[in-house]
Short mmCIF file of C-alpha atoms in Angstrom, two decimals:
data_model
loop_
_atom_site.label_atom_id
_atom_site.label_comp_id
_atom_site.label_asym_id
_atom_site.label_seq_id
_atom_site.Cartn_x
_atom_site.Cartn_y
_atom_site.Cartn_z
CA MET A 8 -37.71 -39.23 -30.75
CA THR A 9 -37.93 -35.41 -30.95
CA ALA A 10 -40.98 -35.18 -28.56
CA ALA A 11 -39.01 -37.23 -25.87
CA LEU A 12 -36.03 -35.07 -26.23
CA SER A 13 -38.35 -31.80 -25.63
CA ALA A 14 -39.57 -33.26 -23.17
CA ALA A 15 -36.50 -34.64 -21.05
CA SER A 16 -35.08 -30.46 -21.45
CA ALA A 17 -37.83 -29.58 -19.37
CA GLY A 18 -36.70 -29.69 -16.15
CA PRO A 19 -34.74 -27.93 -13.98
CA ALA A 20 -31.22 -26.04 -15.55
CA PRO A 21 -28.57 -27.67 -14.21
CA ALA A 22 -26.80 -26.02 -11.03
CA PRO A 23 -24.22 -23.63 -12.14
CA ALA A 24 -20.66 -24.17 -12.18
CA LEU A 25 -18.39 -22.73 -9.39
CA ASP A 26 -16.94 -19.88 -9.92
CA GLY A 27 -13.27 -20.90 -8.57
CA LEU A 28 -11.56 -23.77 -7.16
CA PRO A 29 -10.17 -22.06 -3.82
CA LEU A 30 -7.01 -23.88 -3.17
CA THR A 31 -3.71 -23.60 -0.81
CA VAL A 32 -0.63 -22.65 -3.03
CA GLY A 33 3.08 -23.62 -2.10
CA LEU A 34 4.90 -21.05 -2.94
CA ALA A 35 8.10 -21.28 -0.91
CA GLY A 36 11.14 -20.81 -2.81
CA ARG A 37 9.37 -20.05 -5.86
CA GLU A 38 8.98 -16.88 -8.15
CA VAL A 39 6.41 -14.82 -8.23
CA LEU A 40 6.38 -11.77 -10.85
CA LEU A 41 4.96 -8.66 -9.73
CA VAL A 42 4.17 -6.21 -12.61
CA GLY A 43 4.27 -2.61 -11.32
CA ALA A 44 5.39 -1.10 -8.09
CA GLY A 45 3.02 0.91 -6.47
CA PRO A 46 1.00 1.23 -3.10
CA VAL A 47 -1.40 -2.04 -3.97
CA SER A 48 1.50 -4.28 -5.24
CA ALA A 49 3.58 -3.34 -1.89
CA ARG A 50 0.99 -4.74 0.01
CA ARG A 51 0.48 -7.98 -2.25
CA ALA A 52 4.59 -8.63 -2.10
CA VAL A 53 4.34 -9.03 1.68
CA THR A 54 1.58 -11.62 1.24
CA PHE A 55 3.73 -13.38 -1.05
CA LEU A 56 7.07 -13.07 1.07
CA GLU A 57 4.65 -14.11 4.39
CA ALA A 58 4.35 -17.73 2.26
CA GLY A 59 7.89 -17.71 1.47
CA ALA A 60 7.88 -16.68 -2.32
CA ASN A 61 11.10 -14.87 -4.05
CA LEU A 62 10.11 -11.68 -5.60
CA ARG A 63 11.03 -9.96 -8.83
CA VAL A 64 9.28 -6.52 -9.26
CA VAL A 65 9.44 -4.89 -12.50
CA ALA A 66 8.21 -1.87 -13.23
CA PRO A 67 9.03 1.44 -14.89
CA HIS A 68 8.46 3.82 -11.11
CA VAL A 69 8.78 2.59 -7.44
CA ASP A 70 6.28 3.28 -4.77
CA PRO A 71 8.31 4.08 -1.60
CA ALA A 72 6.63 1.59 0.12
CA MET A 73 7.79 -1.48 -1.85
CA ALA A 74 11.28 0.29 -2.49
CA ASP A 75 11.21 0.33 1.71
CA LEU A 76 9.82 -3.71 1.64
CA ALA A 77 13.14 -4.47 -0.68
CA GLU A 78 15.20 -2.73 1.22
CA ARG A 79 13.84 -5.02 4.41
CA ALA A 80 13.57 -8.07 2.52
CA GLY A 81 17.38 -8.45 0.95
CA ASP A 82 17.79 -10.86 -1.45
CA ARG A 83 14.24 -12.57 -1.82
CA LEU A 84 12.91 -9.26 -3.49
CA VAL A 85 14.86 -7.77 -6.46
CA VAL A 86 13.01 -4.36 -8.07
CA VAL A 87 13.89 -4.38 -12.21
CA VAL A 88 13.18 -0.61 -12.56
CA ARG A 89 11.56 -0.71 -16.55
CA PRO A 90 8.83 -1.55 -18.54
CA PHE A 91 7.31 -5.06 -18.60
CA THR A 92 8.83 -7.15 -21.16
CA THR A 93 7.63 -10.87 -22.36
CA ALA A 94 11.05 -12.04 -20.99
CA ASP A 95 10.25 -11.30 -17.76
CA LEU A 96 7.55 -14.48 -17.98
CA ASP A 97 10.20 -16.54 -18.71
CA THR A 98 10.96 -18.12 -15.12
CA PRO A 99 7.93 -16.99 -12.67
CA TRP A 100 5.46 -19.61 -10.88
CA MET A 101 2.57 -17.09 -10.36
CA VAL A 102 1.92 -13.52 -11.70
CA HIS A 103 0.53 -10.47 -10.17
CA VAL A 104 -0.34 -7.07 -12.57
CA ALA A 105 -1.28 -3.80 -10.99
CA THR A 106 0.35 -1.12 -13.19
CA GLY A 107 -2.95 0.91 -13.16
CA ASP A 108 -3.32 0.82 -16.85
CA ARG A 109 -6.50 -1.81 -17.33
CA ARG A 110 -4.75 -2.20 -21.06
CA VAL A 111 -1.32 -2.85 -20.12
CA ASP A 112 -2.85 -5.52 -17.16
CA ALA A 113 -4.77 -7.07 -20.10
CA GLN A 114 -2.07 -7.77 -21.98
CA VAL A 115 0.23 -9.21 -19.40
CA ALA A 116 -2.71 -11.43 -18.25
CA ALA A 117 -3.43 -12.82 -22.21
CA LEU A 118 0.45 -13.76 -22.32
CA CYS A 119 0.15 -15.73 -19.04
CA ASP A 120 -2.87 -17.47 -20.45
CA GLU A 121 -0.67 -18.42 -23.26
CA ARG A 122 2.10 -19.83 -21.07
CA ARG A 123 -0.11 -21.25 -18.61
CA ILE A 124 1.13 -19.25 -15.85
CA TRP A 125 -1.18 -18.26 -12.90
CA CYS A 126 -2.04 -14.74 -13.13
CA VAL A 127 -3.61 -12.38 -10.50
CA THR A 128 -5.15 -8.51 -11.79
CA ALA A 129 -5.64 -6.46 -8.90
CA GLY A 130 -7.32 -4.01 -10.46
CA ASP A 131 -9.87 -6.10 -12.24
CA SER A 132 -9.94 -9.54 -10.91
CA ALA A 133 -12.21 -10.75 -14.26
CA LEU A 134 -9.06 -10.19 -16.20
CA GLY A 135 -6.76 -12.84 -14.81
CA SER A 136 -6.59 -16.83 -13.66
CA VAL A 137 -6.34 -16.33 -9.51
CA ARG A 138 -7.61 -14.41 -6.93
CA VAL A 139 -6.19 -13.67 -3.89
CA PRO A 140 -8.65 -14.82 -0.65
CA ALA A 141 -8.86 -11.93 2.39
CA ARG A 142 -7.16 -14.40 4.90
CA THR A 143 -7.19 -14.66 8.92
CA ALA A 144 -6.21 -17.40 11.20
CA VAL A 145 -7.09 -18.96 14.35
CA ALA A 146 -4.60 -19.94 16.63
CA THR A 147 -4.62 -23.78 18.63
CA PRO A 148 -2.18 -25.88 19.72
CA ALA A 149 -2.13 -28.00 17.10
CA GLY A 150 -1.13 -25.34 14.77
CA LEU A 151 -3.14 -22.00 13.05
CA VAL A 152 -6.48 -23.14 11.68
CA ARG A 153 -6.06 -21.27 8.24
CA ILE A 154 -9.71 -19.17 6.90
CA ALA A 155 -9.42 -17.67 3.00
CA VAL A 156 -12.75 -16.09 2.15
CA ASP A 157 -13.36 -14.69 -1.59
CA SER A 158 -16.76 -13.22 -2.28
CA GLY A 159 -15.12 -11.25 -5.49
CA ASP A 160 -15.53 -8.18 -3.48
CA PRO A 161 -12.10 -7.72 -1.26
CA ARG A 162 -13.34 -5.48 1.28
CA ARG A 163 -16.95 -7.77 1.95
CA SER A 164 -14.41 -11.11 1.66
CA VAL A 165 -12.40 -9.64 4.82
CA ARG A 166 -15.00 -8.20 6.72
CA VAL A 167 -16.56 -11.69 6.18
CA GLY A 168 -13.26 -13.38 7.27
CA ARG A 169 -12.51 -10.99 10.06
CA HIS A 170 -16.34 -12.12 11.70
CA VAL A 171 -15.50 -15.62 11.18
CA ALA A 172 -12.07 -15.43 13.37
CA ARG A 173 -14.02 -13.72 15.89
CA SER A 174 -16.72 -16.39 15.98
CA LEU A 175 -13.73 -19.21 15.97
CA ALA A 176 -12.49 -17.44 19.17
CA THR A 177 -15.02 -16.56 21.46
CA ALA A 178 -17.82 -19.88 20.22
CA PRO A 179 -15.26 -22.05 19.14
CA ALA A 180 -16.03 -25.37 16.77
CA GLY A 181 -14.40 -28.04 15.18
CA LEU A 182 -10.79 -26.79 16.06
CA ARG A 183 -9.59 -30.44 16.86
CA ALA A 184 -6.65 -31.75 14.91
CA ARG A 185 -8.07 -35.24 12.96
CA ARG A 186 -3.90 -36.09 12.37
CA ARG A 187 -2.00 -36.95 15.35
CA PRO A 188 1.48 -35.28 15.44
CA ALA A 189 4.08 -37.41 17.68
CA THR A 190 3.26 -35.90 20.54
CA GLY A 191 0.60 -34.24 21.84
CA TRP A 192 -0.03 -30.85 23.90
CA VAL A 193 -1.62 -29.86 27.90
CA ALA A 194 -2.44 -27.23 28.78
CA LEU A 195 -3.81 -26.02 32.10
CA VAL A 196 -6.10 -24.07 32.25
CA GLY A 197 -8.16 -22.35 36.07
CA GLY A 198 -11.32 -22.47 36.36
CA THR A 199 -14.57 -24.45 37.87
CA GLY A 200 -15.16 -26.19 34.96
CA ASP A 201 -18.76 -23.72 34.31
CA GLY A 202 -18.05 -23.31 30.55
CA ASP A 203 -19.66 -19.76 30.99
CA LEU A 204 -16.84 -18.75 33.38
CA LEU A 205 -13.75 -19.89 30.89
CA THR A 206 -12.10 -17.32 29.39
CA VAL A 207 -12.52 -17.21 25.66
CA ARG A 208 -8.74 -18.49 24.99
CA ALA A 209 -10.06 -21.51 27.63
CA ARG A 210 -12.85 -22.08 25.79
CA ARG A 211 -10.68 -22.11 22.44
CA LEU A 212 -8.40 -24.84 24.05
CA VAL A 213 -11.05 -26.94 24.99
CA HIS A 214 -12.82 -27.02 21.64
CA ALA A 215 -9.34 -27.72 20.05
CA ALA A 216 -8.88 -30.78 23.01
CA ASP A 217 -8.98 -34.74 22.52
CA VAL A 218 -9.44 -35.04 26.51
CA LEU A 219 -10.85 -32.82 29.06
CA VAL A 220 -9.87 -33.07 32.48
CA VAL A 221 -12.18 -31.50 35.51
CA ASP A 222 -12.67 -31.59 39.38
CA GLY A 223 -15.79 -32.62 39.64
CA ALA A 224 -18.62 -33.17 37.84
CA ALA A 225 -18.29 -31.24 33.84
CA ASP A 226 -20.36 -28.75 33.27
CA ARG A 227 -23.16 -30.93 31.19
CA GLY A 228 -23.64 -27.59 28.76
CA LEU A 229 -20.01 -27.53 28.05
CA VAL A 230 -19.60 -31.25 27.14
CA ALA A 231 -22.30 -30.93 24.98
CA GLU A 232 -20.55 -28.24 22.29
CA LEU A 233 -17.91 -30.96 21.86
CA ASP A 234 -17.61 -34.02 19.34
CA ASP A 235 -18.90 -36.97 21.00
CA ASP A 236 -15.51 -38.92 20.39
CA VAL A 237 -13.78 -36.21 23.28
CA GLU A 238 -13.04 -38.23 26.24
CA VAL A 239 -14.23 -36.28 29.80
CA LEU A 240 -12.83 -37.82 33.00
CA GLU A 241 -13.95 -36.35 36.45
CA THR A 242 -12.01 -36.65 38.86
CA GLY A 243 -13.21 -38.48 41.81
CA PRO A 244 -13.83 -41.83 43.71
CA ASP A 245 -12.97 -43.94 41.20
CA LEU A 246 -10.30 -41.43 39.76
CA PRO A 247 -8.43 -39.36 42.61
CA ALA A 248 -6.21 -36.87 41.57
CA ALA A 249 -2.92 -38.37 42.57
CA ARG A 250 -4.05 -40.66 39.60
CA VAL A 251 -4.67 -38.01 36.64
CA ALA A 252 -0.97 -36.90 36.22
CA GLU A 253 -0.27 -39.72 34.67
CA LEU A 254 -3.07 -40.39 32.67
CA VAL A 255 -2.77 -37.17 30.81
CA ALA A 256 0.73 -37.96 30.40
CA ALA A 257 0.09 -40.90 28.89
CA ARG A 258 -2.67 -39.04 26.54
CA PHE A 259 -0.07 -36.41 25.88
CA ALA A 260 2.90 -39.06 24.87
CA ALA A 261 -0.14 -40.37 22.36
CA GLY A 262 -0.15 -37.30 20.38
CA LEU A 263 -3.21 -36.10 22.13
CA GLY A 264 -4.35 -32.20 23.28
CA VAL A 265 -5.36 -32.32 26.91
CA VAL A 266 -6.99 -29.55 28.60
CA ARG A 267 -6.82 -30.03 32.45
CA ILE A 268 -9.35 -27.65 34.37
CA ALA A 269 -8.62 -26.78 38.19
CA ALA A 270 -9.77 -24.41 40.78
CA ALA A 271 -7.10 -21.23 40.70
CA ALA A 272 -6.39 -22.06 44.40
CA SER A 273 -4.80 -25.45 43.23
CA LEU A 274 -3.23 -24.92 39.91
CA ALA A 275 0.02 -24.76 41.52
CA ALA A 276 -0.45 -28.25 42.80
CA ARG A 277 -1.96 -29.16 39.63
CA ALA A 278 1.38 -27.68 37.62
CA ARG A 279 3.64 -29.58 40.61
CA GLU A 280 1.81 -32.83 39.90
CA LEU A 281 2.20 -32.73 35.76
CA GLU A 282 6.11 -31.57 36.19
CA ALA A 283 6.74 -34.55 38.17
CA VAL A 284 5.38 -36.89 35.41
CA GLY A 285 7.39 -34.81 32.63
CA VAL A 286 5.01 -33.27 30.83
CA GLU A 287 5.35 -29.94 29.06
CA PHE A 288 2.23 -27.63 29.48
CA ASP A 289 0.73 -24.32 29.13
CA VAL A 290 -0.97 -22.35 32.07
CA VAL A 291 -3.96 -20.58 31.47
CA PRO A 292 -5.14 -19.07 34.61
CA GLY A 293 -9.06 -18.06 35.08
CA VAL A 294 -11.27 -15.40 35.80
CA VAL A 295 -10.44 -14.00 39.02
#
């Protein structure tokens, strides 16, 4: 029996557990406590305010950047000038500690653990229970695609996040929305359908679209980049230009995103056709 158990344990070691579980946390209207009011806390306070949180800052000394932010944020950011006390943990959903004193940071983190409060420790992330990743976003007509990067090294994470955002902007992929809104969106793009001649913004829109409409034959290379279920409509004998606006309107009403590519000289005419069927659209001029 012992030999069998030993043989079984001789296989490959199990994969290590993940260092953490990335989550999007809803902080709108919820209190976040910041222990420490230095420049690091001021920068992180901006992030929390952008997420909709209500902030309470506790510190014996307040950096001018934090004081200025408190003045601009109004009642969403309250500064209490005194040392931290355990009673400060009675109300927050999350705590951010950056006092510059590792001993104090560790004490606050330990108290948060006891009370089951998520805690970010800026000075040493290993002390806390939560890390705030580097964040960036890519805009699409269906809303922002938010990108979070956590490598355990904040500066490295920022660089990687910027690289991913630039890559998606210039070589977009996977930007289509899969949950359909009540109504769609339409972009009228200037171009010939040749993917190499589209602007960066136009390519991003094409890759976010459910329907691509072009005058004549579509660029096969561009179509090959799209998801298999993207509908590609090519105007011609079987699809006269006069019928295109009606098809675009139907796709728009069904909650789909549509990119209509037309030659620069015909953009005004195509715009009038879309206006005639009641479709709202953005115009993206092509390269001239």
